[in-house]
Short mmCIF file of C-alpha atoms and ligand atoms in Angstrom, two decimals:
data_model
loop_
_atom_site.label_atom_id
_atom_site.label_comp_id
_atom_site.label_asym_id
_atom_site.label_seq_id
_atom_site.Cartn_x
_atom_site.Cartn_y
_atom_site.Cartn_z
CA UNK A 197 14.42 11.44 -21.55
CA UNK A 198 12.83 8.13 -20.62
CA UNK A 199 15.00 7.39 -17.60
CA UNK A 200 16.44 10.65 -16.41
CA UNK A 201 18.24 9.54 -13.36
CA UNK A 202 19.63 6.04 -13.28
CA UNK A 203 23.24 6.08 -12.27
CA UNK A 204 25.52 3.26 -13.28
CA UNK A 205 26.17 1.24 -10.20
CA UNK A 206 27.81 -2.13 -10.03
CA UNK A 207 26.76 -3.34 -6.58
CA UNK A 208 23.20 -2.59 -5.70
CA UNK A 209 22.22 -4.33 -2.50
CA UNK A 210 23.41 -5.61 0.89
CA UNK A 211 26.09 -8.05 1.85
CA UNK A 212 24.25 -11.27 1.13
CA UNK A 213 22.84 -10.36 -2.29
CA UNK A 214 25.00 -8.55 -4.79
CA UNK A 215 23.88 -7.44 -8.22
CA UNK A 216 26.92 -7.00 -10.47
CA UNK A 217 27.15 -5.49 -13.93
CA UNK A 218 29.25 -7.96 -15.92
CA UNK A 219 29.27 -6.48 -19.42
CA UNK A 220 28.77 -10.06 -20.63
CA UNK A 221 25.93 -12.32 -21.63
CA UNK A 222 23.56 -13.75 -21.10
CA UNK A 223 21.93 -10.73 -19.36
CA UNK A 224 24.77 -8.30 -18.58
CA UNK A 225 24.08 -8.73 -14.85
CA UNK A 226 24.94 -11.41 -12.34
CA UNK A 227 23.34 -11.87 -8.95
CA UNK A 228 25.08 -13.68 -6.09
CA UNK A 229 23.29 -14.86 -2.96
CA UNK A 230 25.33 -15.80 0.13
CA UNK A 231 24.08 -17.37 3.31
CA UNK A 232 25.79 -18.92 6.35
CA UNK A 233 24.43 -22.06 7.97
CA UNK A 234 26.79 -24.77 9.24
CA UNK A 235 24.20 -27.51 9.84
CA UNK A 236 21.94 -27.11 6.80
CA UNK A 237 21.95 -29.90 4.21
CA UNK A 238 20.26 -27.84 1.47
CA UNK A 239 19.29 -24.22 0.97
CA UNK A 240 16.96 -22.95 -1.76
CA UNK A 241 16.50 -19.34 -2.80
CA UNK A 242 12.72 -19.28 -2.97
CA UNK A 243 9.67 -17.09 -2.95
CA UNK A 244 9.26 -14.56 -5.69
CA UNK A 245 12.35 -15.79 -7.50
CA UNK A 246 10.76 -18.06 -10.09
CA UNK A 247 11.68 -19.76 -13.35
CA UNK A 248 11.33 -17.89 -16.64
CA UNK A 249 9.31 -18.40 -19.78
CA UNK A 250 8.93 -16.85 -23.20
CA UNK A 251 5.69 -15.82 -24.83
CA UNK A 252 5.64 -18.98 -26.96
CA UNK A 253 5.40 -21.16 -23.84
CA UNK A 254 3.21 -19.00 -21.63
CA UNK A 255 -0.36 -20.04 -20.90
CA UNK A 256 -2.96 -19.23 -18.29
CA UNK A 257 -1.71 -22.03 -16.04
CA UNK A 258 1.81 -22.80 -17.11
CA UNK A 259 5.17 -21.67 -18.39
CA UNK A 260 8.43 -23.04 -19.77
CA UNK A 261 10.35 -23.23 -16.45
CA UNK A 262 13.53 -21.84 -18.00
CA UNK A 263 16.67 -21.48 -15.91
CA UNK A 264 18.03 -17.93 -16.31
CA UNK A 265 21.55 -19.32 -16.82
CA UNK A 266 20.33 -20.01 -20.37
CA UNK A 267 18.65 -16.60 -20.70
CA UNK A 268 17.64 -15.26 -24.09
CA UNK A 269 16.07 -11.88 -24.88
CA UNK A 270 12.28 -12.07 -24.64
CA UNK A 271 12.26 -14.27 -21.54
CA UNK A 272 10.19 -13.04 -18.66
CA UNK A 273 9.53 -13.87 -15.13
CA UNK A 274 6.45 -16.07 -14.76
CA UNK A 275 4.26 -17.33 -12.00
CA UNK A 276 5.19 -20.89 -11.23
CA UNK A 277 2.26 -23.10 -10.40
CA UNK A 278 2.95 -26.74 -9.62
CA UNK A 279 5.55 -28.88 -7.81
CA UNK A 280 8.47 -29.43 -7.73
CA UNK A 281 9.18 -26.03 -6.31
CA UNK A 282 12.95 -26.51 -6.02
CA UNK A 283 13.89 -25.56 -9.56
CA UNK A 284 16.29 -24.01 -10.26
CA UNK A 285 17.66 -21.91 -7.41
CA UNK A 286 19.69 -24.35 -5.24
CA UNK A 287 22.60 -22.88 -3.29
CA UNK A 288 25.97 -24.66 -3.27
CA UNK A 289 27.72 -25.51 -0.01
CA UNK A 290 31.32 -24.26 0.19
CA UNK A 291 31.95 -26.98 2.83
CA UNK A 292 32.61 -24.49 5.63
CA UNK A 293 29.07 -23.32 6.43
CA UNK A 294 28.93 -20.81 3.57
CA UNK A 295 26.32 -21.28 0.85
CA UNK A 296 26.46 -19.51 -2.51
CA UNK A 297 24.26 -19.24 -5.56
CA UNK A 298 25.12 -17.14 -8.59
CA UNK A 299 22.88 -16.56 -11.56
CA UNK A 300 22.42 -14.11 -14.40
CA UNK A 301 19.07 -12.33 -14.20
CA UNK A 302 17.36 -9.88 -16.53
CA UNK A 303 15.72 -6.57 -15.59
CA UNK A 304 13.12 -6.78 -12.87
CA UNK A 305 12.19 -6.63 -9.22
CA UNK A 306 12.74 -9.93 -7.41
CA UNK A 307 11.78 -10.99 -3.92
CA UNK A 308 13.02 -14.02 -2.02
CA UNK A 309 13.57 -15.83 1.25
CA UNK A 310 15.72 -18.88 2.01
CA UNK A 311 14.31 -22.35 2.54
CA UNK A 312 16.49 -24.62 4.68
CA UNK A 313 16.50 -28.43 4.16
CA UNK A 314 13.54 -28.36 1.81
CA UNK A 315 15.16 -29.92 -1.26
CA UNK A 316 12.84 -32.49 -2.83
CA UNK A 317 10.07 -31.75 -0.35
CA UNK A 318 7.15 -30.34 -2.29
CA UNK A 319 5.18 -29.30 0.80
CA UNK A 320 8.08 -27.27 2.11
CA UNK A 321 7.38 -24.04 0.24
CA UNK A 322 7.50 -20.40 1.19
CA UNK A 323 4.16 -20.75 2.96
CA UNK A 324 5.33 -23.61 5.17
CA UNK A 325 6.76 -21.26 7.75
CA UNK A 326 10.25 -22.72 7.27
CA UNK A 327 11.58 -19.73 5.36
CA UNK A 328 14.45 -17.66 6.72
CA UNK A 329 14.48 -13.94 5.95
CA UNK A 330 17.77 -12.52 4.72
CA UNK A 331 19.11 -10.78 7.85
CA UNK A 332 21.16 -8.33 5.77
CA UNK A 333 18.28 -7.16 3.58
CA UNK A 334 15.20 -7.09 5.82
CA UNK A 335 11.75 -6.54 4.28
CA UNK A 336 9.84 -3.30 4.59
CA UNK A 337 7.26 -3.99 7.31
CA UNK A 338 5.43 -2.50 10.27
CA UNK A 339 5.24 -5.51 12.60
CA UNK A 340 7.52 -8.60 12.43
CA UNK A 341 5.90 -11.24 10.20
CA UNK A 342 3.84 -8.83 8.09
CA UNK A 343 6.28 -9.38 5.22
CA UNK A 344 8.34 -12.53 4.75
CA UNK A 345 10.53 -11.75 1.75
CA UNK A 346 13.32 -9.34 0.82
CA UNK A 347 13.55 -7.46 -2.45
CA UNK A 348 16.20 -6.44 -4.95
CA UNK A 349 16.21 -5.06 -8.47
CA UNK A 350 18.28 -5.93 -11.53
CA UNK A 351 18.77 -3.20 -14.18
CA UNK A 352 18.15 -3.51 -17.90
CA UNK A 353 21.13 -3.86 -20.21
CA UNK A 354 20.05 -3.13 -23.80
CA UNK A 355 23.12 -4.85 -25.20
CA UNK A 356 22.01 -8.24 -23.87
CA UNK A 357 18.32 -7.89 -23.03
CA UNK A 358 16.82 -5.94 -25.93
CA UNK A 359 14.12 -7.85 -27.76
CA UNK A 360 12.41 -6.26 -30.74
CA UNK A 361 9.10 -7.97 -29.98
CA UNK A 362 8.49 -7.17 -26.31
CA UNK A 363 9.67 -4.45 -23.93
CA UNK A 364 10.93 -6.08 -20.73
CA UNK A 365 12.71 -3.06 -19.27
CA UNK A 366 11.64 -2.60 -15.63
CA UNK A 367 14.11 0.19 -14.85
CA UNK A 368 11.19 2.45 -13.98
CA UNK A 369 11.19 0.63 -10.60
CA UNK A 370 14.84 1.51 -9.84
CA UNK A 371 15.30 4.27 -7.26
CA UNK A 372 15.58 7.81 -8.57
CA UNK A 373 18.50 9.95 -7.37
CA UNK A 374 18.38 10.70 -3.66
CA UNK A 375 17.55 14.37 -4.13
CA UNK A 376 14.18 13.47 -5.68
CA UNK A 377 13.00 10.62 -3.47
CA UNK A 378 9.84 10.76 -1.43
CA UNK A 379 9.57 9.06 1.95
CA UNK A 380 7.62 5.99 3.02
CA UNK A 381 6.16 5.42 6.49
CA UNK A 382 4.02 2.96 8.38
CA UNK A 383 1.18 4.68 10.19
CA UNK A 384 -1.08 3.24 12.92
CA UNK A 385 -4.55 4.70 13.23
CA UNK A 386 -7.63 4.12 15.33
CA UNK A 387 -10.05 1.73 13.65
CA UNK A 388 -12.57 0.29 16.15
CA UNK A 389 -12.85 -3.49 15.79
CA UNK A 390 -9.48 -3.92 14.12
CA UNK A 391 -7.39 -6.81 15.48
CA UNK A 392 -4.00 -5.91 13.96
CA UNK A 393 -1.46 -4.52 14.70
CA UNK A 394 -3.32 -4.07 18.02
CA UNK A 395 -6.89 -4.13 19.25
CA UNK A 396 -8.77 -1.19 17.67
CA UNK A 397 -5.58 -0.13 15.85
CA UNK A 398 -5.13 -0.65 12.13
CA UNK A 399 -2.25 0.40 9.89
CA UNK A 400 -1.36 1.66 6.43
CA UNK A 401 1.72 2.66 4.48
CA UNK A 402 2.00 6.22 3.26
CA UNK A 403 4.22 7.61 0.52
CA UNK A 404 4.92 11.34 0.86
CA UNK A 405 6.44 12.87 -2.27
CA UNK A 406 9.76 14.70 -2.24
CA UNK A 407 9.27 18.16 -0.73
CA UNK A 408 6.07 17.15 1.07
CA UNK A 409 5.17 19.25 4.07
CA UNK A 410 1.91 19.25 5.98
CA UNK A 411 2.79 22.66 7.36
CA UNK A 412 1.82 24.49 4.17
CA UNK A 413 -1.49 25.36 2.61
CA UNK A 414 -0.71 23.14 -0.38
CA UNK A 415 -2.97 20.11 -0.57
CA UNK A 416 -1.62 17.12 -2.45
CA UNK A 417 -3.69 14.85 -4.67
CA UNK A 418 -4.12 11.46 -3.05
CA UNK A 419 -4.20 7.94 -4.41
CA UNK A 420 -5.31 4.94 -2.35
CA UNK A 421 -3.52 1.83 -3.59
CA UNK A 422 -4.78 -1.57 -2.45
CA UNK A 423 -3.13 -4.97 -2.10
CA UNK A 424 -4.92 -8.18 -3.14
CA UNK A 425 -6.10 -11.43 -1.56
CA UNK A 426 -3.69 -12.77 1.08
CA UNK A 427 -1.66 -9.57 1.08
CA UNK A 428 -1.33 -6.49 3.23
CA UNK A 429 -0.58 -2.79 3.12
CA UNK A 430 3.18 -3.30 2.99
CA UNK A 431 3.05 -5.41 -0.21
CA UNK A 432 3.17 -2.58 -2.73
CA UNK A 433 6.26 -1.11 -1.12
CA UNK A 434 8.05 -4.30 -0.14
CA UNK A 435 7.36 -6.47 -3.18
CA UNK A 436 6.85 -3.90 -5.94
CA UNK A 437 8.98 -0.83 -5.00
CA UNK A 438 5.90 1.39 -5.24
CA UNK A 439 7.71 4.47 -3.94
CA UNK A 440 10.39 4.15 -6.64
CA UNK A 441 7.73 3.96 -9.33
CA UNK A 442 5.80 6.96 -7.99
CA UNK A 443 9.05 8.94 -7.49
CA UNK A 444 9.80 8.41 -11.17
CA UNK A 445 6.26 9.22 -12.32
CA UNK A 446 6.67 12.55 -10.51
CA UNK A 447 10.26 13.20 -11.62
CA UNK A 448 9.39 12.57 -15.27
CA UNK A 449 6.34 14.83 -14.86
CA UNK A 450 3.77 12.19 -15.71
CA UNK A 451 1.90 13.14 -12.52
CA UNK A 452 2.11 16.03 -10.09
CA UNK A 453 3.47 15.25 -6.61
CA UNK A 454 0.95 12.83 -5.11
CA UNK A 455 0.47 11.25 -1.70
CA UNK A 456 -0.14 7.49 -1.85
CA UNK A 457 -1.87 5.56 0.95
CA UNK A 458 -1.54 1.77 0.89
CA UNK A 459 -4.12 0.39 3.32
CA UNK A 460 -4.83 -3.19 4.51
CA UNK A 461 -8.24 -4.75 4.14
CA UNK A 462 -7.65 -7.75 6.39
CA UNK A 463 -7.90 -7.52 10.18
CA UNK A 464 -10.56 -4.81 10.20
CA UNK A 465 -12.67 -7.14 12.39
CA UNK A 466 -11.93 -10.45 14.19
CA UNK A 467 -13.57 -12.57 11.47
CA UNK A 468 -11.03 -11.26 8.94
CA UNK A 469 -7.95 -11.88 11.03
CA UNK A 470 -4.88 -12.62 8.94
CA UNK A 471 -2.11 -14.63 10.59
CA UNK A 472 1.11 -13.75 8.84
CA UNK A 473 4.30 -15.62 8.21
CA UNK A 474 3.36 -19.26 8.56
CA UNK A 475 1.17 -21.90 7.03
CA UNK A 476 -2.21 -20.81 8.29
CA UNK A 477 -5.45 -21.10 6.39
CA UNK A 478 -5.79 -17.91 4.39
CA UNK A 479 -7.90 -15.35 6.14
CA UNK A 480 -11.42 -14.71 4.94
CA UNK A 481 -11.38 -11.45 3.02
CA UNK A 482 -14.08 -8.99 3.99
CA UNK A 483 -16.47 -8.28 1.12
CA UNK A 484 -15.80 -5.13 -0.86
CA UNK A 485 -18.82 -3.22 0.55
CA UNK A 486 -17.62 -4.01 4.10
CA UNK A 487 -14.15 -2.68 3.29
CA UNK A 488 -15.59 0.42 1.62
CA UNK A 489 -17.71 1.26 4.67
CA UNK A 490 -14.81 0.66 7.05
CA UNK A 491 -12.36 2.80 5.05
CA UNK A 492 -14.88 5.62 4.57
CA UNK A 493 -15.61 5.65 8.29
CA UNK A 494 -12.09 5.40 9.73
CA UNK A 495 -9.29 5.47 7.15
CA UNK A 496 -10.18 8.38 4.88
CA UNK A 497 -11.14 10.80 7.69
CA UNK A 498 -7.91 10.01 9.54
CA UNK A 499 -5.76 10.49 6.44
CA UNK A 500 -7.49 13.74 5.51
CA UNK A 501 -7.10 15.31 8.94
CA UNK A 502 -3.51 14.12 9.45
CA UNK A 503 -1.89 14.82 6.09
CA UNK A 504 -1.98 17.72 3.65
CA UNK A 505 -4.17 15.99 1.09
CA UNK A 506 -6.85 17.33 -1.18
CA UNK A 507 -10.49 16.71 -0.38
CA UNK A 508 -11.58 17.41 -3.93
CA UNK A 509 -12.91 14.26 -5.65
CA UNK A 510 -11.03 15.23 -8.81
CA UNK A 511 -7.80 14.88 -6.80
CA UNK A 512 -8.69 11.54 -5.21
CA UNK A 513 -7.98 8.17 -6.82
CA UNK A 514 -8.52 4.57 -5.81
CA UNK A 515 -6.55 1.72 -7.39
CA UNK A 516 -5.83 -1.87 -6.49
CA UNK A 517 -4.82 -5.30 -7.75
CA UNK A 518 -6.88 -8.51 -7.86
CA UNK A 519 -9.25 -8.42 -4.86
CA UNK A 520 -8.07 -4.82 -4.54
CA UNK A 521 -9.24 -4.35 -8.15
CA UNK A 522 -12.62 -5.70 -7.07
CA UNK A 523 -12.51 -3.17 -4.23
CA UNK A 524 -11.68 -0.43 -6.73
CA UNK A 525 -14.74 -1.41 -8.77
CA UNK A 526 -16.80 -1.23 -5.58
CA UNK A 527 -15.53 2.31 -5.00
CA UNK A 528 -16.41 3.19 -8.59
CA UNK A 529 -19.97 1.86 -8.28
CA UNK A 530 -20.76 2.74 -4.67
CA UNK A 531 -18.43 5.64 -3.76
CA UNK A 532 -18.62 7.19 -7.22
CA UNK A 533 -18.77 10.80 -6.09
CA UNK A 534 -15.89 10.55 -3.65
CA UNK A 535 -13.19 9.76 -6.24
CA UNK A 536 -12.24 11.07 -9.67
CA UNK A 537 -9.94 8.26 -10.89
CA UNK A 538 -9.98 4.48 -10.63
CA UNK A 539 -7.22 1.98 -11.45
CA UNK A 540 -8.64 -1.55 -11.75
CA UNK A 541 -5.63 -3.90 -11.97
CA UNK A 542 -6.04 -7.67 -12.65
CA UNK A 543 -9.42 -7.96 -11.03
CA UNK A 544 -12.76 -6.46 -11.76
CA UNK A 545 -15.88 -7.84 -10.26
CA UNK A 546 -15.30 -11.57 -9.76
CA UNK A 547 -19.07 -11.63 -10.16
CA UNK A 548 -19.10 -11.96 -13.94
CA UNK A 549 -21.33 -10.16 -16.42
CA UNK A 550 -24.28 -9.58 -14.09
CA UNK A 551 -22.14 -7.23 -12.01
CA UNK A 552 -20.86 -5.12 -14.92
CA UNK A 553 -22.17 -1.59 -15.43
CA UNK A 554 -25.43 -1.53 -17.33
CA UNK A 555 -27.86 1.02 -18.71
CA UNK A 556 -30.08 1.19 -15.64
CA UNK A 557 -27.10 1.72 -13.31
CA UNK A 558 -25.94 4.58 -15.51
CA UNK A 559 -29.42 6.06 -15.78
CA UNK A 560 -29.57 6.10 -11.98
CA UNK A 561 -26.04 7.54 -11.66
CA UNK A 562 -24.83 9.46 -14.74
CA UNK A 563 -21.56 10.29 -12.95
CA UNK A 564 -20.42 6.72 -13.74
CA UNK A 565 -19.63 8.11 -17.21
CA UNK A 566 -17.53 11.01 -15.91
CA UNK A 567 -14.62 9.26 -14.20
CA UNK A 568 -11.01 8.56 -15.11
CA UNK A 569 -11.12 4.76 -15.38
CA UNK A 570 -8.03 2.70 -16.21
CA UNK A 571 -8.25 -1.09 -16.47
CA UNK A 572 -5.22 -3.30 -16.85
CA UNK A 573 -4.63 -7.03 -16.85
CA UNK A 574 -1.93 -9.51 -17.83
CA UNK A 575 -2.22 -11.49 -21.04
CA UNK A 576 -1.78 -14.73 -19.02
CA UNK A 577 -3.71 -13.52 -15.99
CA UNK A 578 -6.73 -15.44 -14.65
CA UNK A 579 -8.52 -12.09 -14.30
CA UNK A 580 -8.21 -11.50 -18.07
CA UNK A 581 -11.79 -12.50 -18.98
CA UNK A 582 -13.35 -10.51 -16.16
CA UNK A 583 -11.44 -7.32 -17.03
CA UNK A 584 -12.12 -7.69 -20.75
CA UNK A 585 -15.81 -8.34 -20.05
CA UNK A 586 -15.98 -5.24 -17.90
CA UNK A 587 -14.30 -3.23 -20.66
CA UNK A 588 -16.91 -4.46 -23.14
CA UNK A 589 -19.65 -3.35 -20.73
CA UNK A 590 -18.02 0.08 -20.45
CA UNK A 591 -17.88 0.30 -24.22
CA UNK A 592 -21.48 -0.85 -24.71
CA UNK A 593 -22.64 1.80 -22.24
CA UNK A 594 -20.46 4.64 -23.59
CA UNK A 595 -18.38 4.82 -20.40
CA UNK A 596 -14.97 6.25 -21.36
CA UNK A 597 -12.00 4.27 -20.05
CA UNK A 598 -8.42 3.41 -20.92
CA UNK A 599 -7.46 -0.26 -21.05
CA UNK A 600 -4.11 -2.02 -21.16
CA UNK A 601 -3.08 -5.65 -21.60
CA UNK A 602 0.33 -6.29 -20.04
CA UNK A 603 2.08 -8.37 -22.71
CA UNK A 604 4.17 -10.52 -20.32
CA UNK A 605 1.59 -10.52 -17.56
CA UNK A 606 0.65 -13.31 -15.20
CA UNK A 607 -1.31 -12.65 -12.00
CA UNK A 608 1.92 -11.41 -10.46
CA UNK A 609 3.79 -8.39 -9.16
CA UNK A 610 5.64 -7.53 -12.37
CA UNK A 611 2.20 -7.16 -13.99
CA UNK A 612 1.01 -4.85 -11.19
CA UNK A 613 4.16 -2.73 -11.37
CA UNK A 614 3.36 -2.19 -15.06
CA UNK A 615 -0.28 -1.39 -14.14
CA UNK A 616 0.82 1.29 -11.66
CA UNK A 617 3.39 2.77 -14.02
CA UNK A 618 0.95 3.06 -16.92
CA UNK A 619 -1.94 4.20 -14.70
CA UNK A 620 0.32 7.10 -13.71
CA UNK A 621 1.58 7.77 -17.22
CA UNK A 622 -1.74 7.58 -19.05
CA UNK A 623 -4.64 8.16 -16.67
CA UNK A 624 -3.93 9.66 -13.27
CA UNK A 625 -4.97 13.33 -12.93
CA UNK A 626 -5.28 13.60 -16.74
CA UNK A 627 -8.06 15.74 -18.18
CA UNK A 628 -11.48 14.13 -18.40
CA UNK A 629 -13.42 12.68 -19.99
CA UNK A 630 -11.11 10.22 -21.72
CA UNK A 631 -12.03 9.65 -25.32
CA UNK A 632 -14.79 7.03 -25.50
CA UNK A 633 -14.52 3.96 -27.71
CA UNK A 634 -16.66 3.97 -30.79
CA UNK A 635 -19.00 0.99 -30.78
CA UNK A 636 -18.58 -0.89 -34.01
C1 NAG B 900 20.26 -23.58 9.95
O1 NAG B 900 19.90 -24.89 9.52
C2 NAG B 900 19.18 -25.64 10.49
C3 NAG B 900 18.96 -27.03 9.89
O2 NAG B 900 20.16 -27.73 9.90
C4 NAG B 900 17.86 -24.98 10.76
O3 NAG B 900 17.16 -25.71 11.75
C5 NAG B 900 18.13 -23.57 11.24
O4 NAG B 900 16.86 -22.92 11.38
C6 NAG B 900 18.97 -22.81 10.26
N1 NAG B 900 19.25 -21.51 10.83
C7 NAG B 900 19.36 -20.41 10.13
C8 NAG B 900 19.55 -19.13 10.89
O5 NAG B 900 19.33 -20.40 8.92
C1 NAG B 901 34.09 -20.45 3.14
O1 NAG B 901 34.88 -20.56 2.00
C2 NAG B 901 34.61 -19.62 0.98
C3 NAG B 901 35.43 -19.98 -0.25
O2 NAG B 901 36.78 -20.11 0.11
C4 NAG B 901 34.88 -18.20 1.49
O3 NAG B 901 34.62 -17.24 0.49
C5 NAG B 901 34.01 -17.96 2.69
O4 NAG B 901 34.28 -16.69 3.27
C6 NAG B 901 34.21 -19.05 3.75
N1 NAG B 901 33.22 -18.88 4.79
C7 NAG B 901 33.51 -18.80 6.07
C8 NAG B 901 32.35 -18.67 7.02
O5 NAG B 901 34.65 -18.82 6.48
C1 NAG B 902 8.54 -31.52 4.29
O1 NAG B 902 8.17 -30.20 4.68
C2 NAG B 902 7.09 -30.18 5.57
C3 NAG B 902 6.66 -28.71 5.76
O2 NAG B 902 7.71 -27.95 6.24
C4 NAG B 902 7.47 -30.87 6.85
O3 NAG B 902 6.37 -30.86 7.74
C5 NAG B 902 7.88 -32.31 6.56
O4 NAG B 902 8.37 -32.92 7.73
C6 NAG B 902 8.96 -32.34 5.49
N1 NAG B 902 9.19 -33.71 5.08
C7 NAG B 902 10.39 -34.26 5.09
C8 NAG B 902 10.47 -35.67 4.59
O5 NAG B 902 11.38 -33.66 5.50
C1 NAG B 903 1.93 0.06 15.35
O1 NAG B 903 1.51 -0.70 16.45
C2 NAG B 903 2.22 -1.93 16.62
C3 NAG B 903 1.56 -2.67 17.78
O2 NAG B 903 1.52 -1.91 18.91
C4 NAG B 903 3.68 -1.63 16.87
O3 NAG B 903 4.40 -2.85 16.99
C5 NAG B 903 4.22 -0.83 15.69
O4 NAG B 903 5.56 -0.49 15.91
C6 NAG B 903 3.40 0.43 15.48
N1 NAG B 903 3.86 1.09 14.29
C7 NAG B 903 4.02 2.40 14.20
C8 NAG B 903 4.47 2.94 12.90
O5 NAG B 903 3.83 3.16 15.14
C1 NAG B 904 2.20 15.84 9.67
O1 NAG B 904 3.07 14.84 9.15
C2 NAG B 904 3.61 13.94 10.05
C3 NAG B 904 4.38 12.89 9.27
O2 NAG B 904 5.34 13.47 8.47
C4 NAG B 904 2.58 13.28 10.94
O3 NAG B 904 3.18 12.49 11.92
C5 NAG B 904 1.65 14.31 11.54
O4 NAG B 904 0.68 13.69 12.31
C6 NAG B 904 1.08 15.12 10.41
N1 NAG B 904 -0.07 15.93 10.76
C7 NAG B 904 -0.12 16.96 11.59
C8 NAG B 904 -1.46 17.60 11.73
O5 NAG B 904 0.84 17.37 12.19
C1 NAG B 905 -22.77 -1.72 -4.28
O1 NAG B 905 -23.75 -1.65 -3.27
C2 NAG B 905 -24.85 -2.55 -3.47
C3 NAG B 905 -25.87 -2.25 -2.38
O2 NAG B 905 -25.27 -2.33 -1.12
C4 NAG B 905 -24.35 -3.97 -3.43
O3 NAG B 905 -25.40 -4.88 -3.66
C5 NAG B 905 -23.28 -4.17 -4.50
O4 NAG B 905 -22.70 -5.45 -4.39
C6 NAG B 905 -22.19 -3.11 -4.32
N1 NAG B 905 -21.10 -3.25 -5.29
C7 NAG B 905 -21.22 -3.25 -6.60
C8 NAG B 905 -19.97 -3.36 -7.37
O5 NAG B 905 -22.29 -3.18 -7.16
C1 NAG B 906 -28.21 -3.73 -13.93
O1 NAG B 906 -27.47 -3.89 -12.74
C2 NAG B 906 -28.27 -3.83 -11.58
C3 NAG B 906 -27.32 -3.80 -10.39
O2 NAG B 906 -26.39 -4.87 -10.45
C4 NAG B 906 -29.23 -5.00 -11.56
O3 NAG B 906 -30.03 -4.95 -10.41
C5 NAG B 906 -30.10 -4.93 -12.81
O4 NAG B 906 -30.89 -6.07 -12.88
C6 NAG B 906 -29.24 -4.84 -14.05
N1 NAG B 906 -30.08 -4.56 -15.17
C7 NAG B 906 -30.02 -5.23 -16.30
C8 NAG B 906 -30.95 -4.79 -17.39
O5 NAG B 906 -29.25 -6.16 -16.46
#
């Protein structure tokens, strides 16, 4: 019942990365990377492929740095913080221009790019602009450079990966069978002042569920799903397999067929220009009120006149991670009546307690108590305190909400996949109000 539609496949991705079911420990799966470069003196598989930890060695700012060759159940994929960044994914030269790296990996979505001649050079990371994208497994993107890493998924094998203390099965992000898949598209739209992908043109990614047609009178519920600081609208699809997760939420009947729009909050004006794919200073993020006004003026009207989506607030949701979680909170406070559901993932206010809901805000706007709010944050996530503080403010003010702590969670994509999956399973389009917490 849990995973209706995963077929048993032995080779999952393109020529240069193969995921093979081995039927042996340590994980039951082996991943082989292959790359050709005759002149290179070292090649590292880098990016989102990071060392592992277990919960006994995970902290807010560190982890065990385990090599998955020594995998044991209960290990999870952690954010890696400091130098050296070369551990442990060094490819081996075959002496003829071919480079190979083979490793067991446990269940999860991984993203990567190759770093050439960077061994031992701690400034030569994925942001240095020296990465090479896997030509056989290109990223999902709209314009070259928008995304710099390719993605693959390793299935769960209960024989080798089951741990009684923590569920680390990410198979909900595997593709469903072809007959039930929705489609994913990049869309350009007119947004005066935008500087990317062209002057006065901005873009978003749209997921249309299986069977979608805009030629019928049916109007689909719509969820806006935001990226975070430094990211863009392609992130959710390229790095987190968002369409696979939503396909499965629909197939398993956790949610009705839903359209998902993944917008970009950078580039909406020249002062927020994001230069992708190289070591540039990170763009200045527009403040959440600026993004809200821009989206309400250009994005939402375009989406609602172009696609068969509902215009009923009870069938509109906004969700986002990190700075996108801050943006979701903004929508909750300042676009309260426009949406029915809010998913605040790993980021709440970044303004601390003075920005949390309080009695006078609720007195002025009672609707703040009538929404479908879902908060979620990783146990090892730097947004933990802010989310938990916001939850306490909700509780103190009798605002119903559902909260989740992701037990393996850093401020990272595997946390946000879990946030999306559980937002869909527990909160999205569910009857309101949610049961309020009793105040003890
Ligand atoms: C191959 O390696 C050389 C360094 O020897 C590097 O300059 C070049 O960009 C690499 N090319 C590709 C396609 O990986
Ligand atoms: C290099 O040698 C390996 C191992 O024999 C082989 O698998 C690979 O195809 C060779 N690469 C090229 C480019 O000939
Ligand atoms: C280390 O990498 C940086 C960034 O790519 C580069 O500028 C620098 O020359 C490299 N240093 C060495 C010793 O190769
Ligand atoms: C959006 O516009 C950019 C810049 O003109 C173009 O490169 C890209 O292909 C367009 N994307 C779509 C989906 O039309
Ligand atoms: C209908 O859907 C397609 C994408 O599937 C889109 O290009 C088109 O603009 C939509 N809207 C209308 C009114 O045709
Ligand atoms: C909501 O709007 C007010 C007034 O523009 C602004 O001060 C505040 O920062 C906005 N966001 C939140 C979360 O209160
Ligand atoms: C409640 O929040 C509003 C808006 O942020 C703020 O102006 C007001 O001072 C707060 N009231 C209390 C009692 O903290």
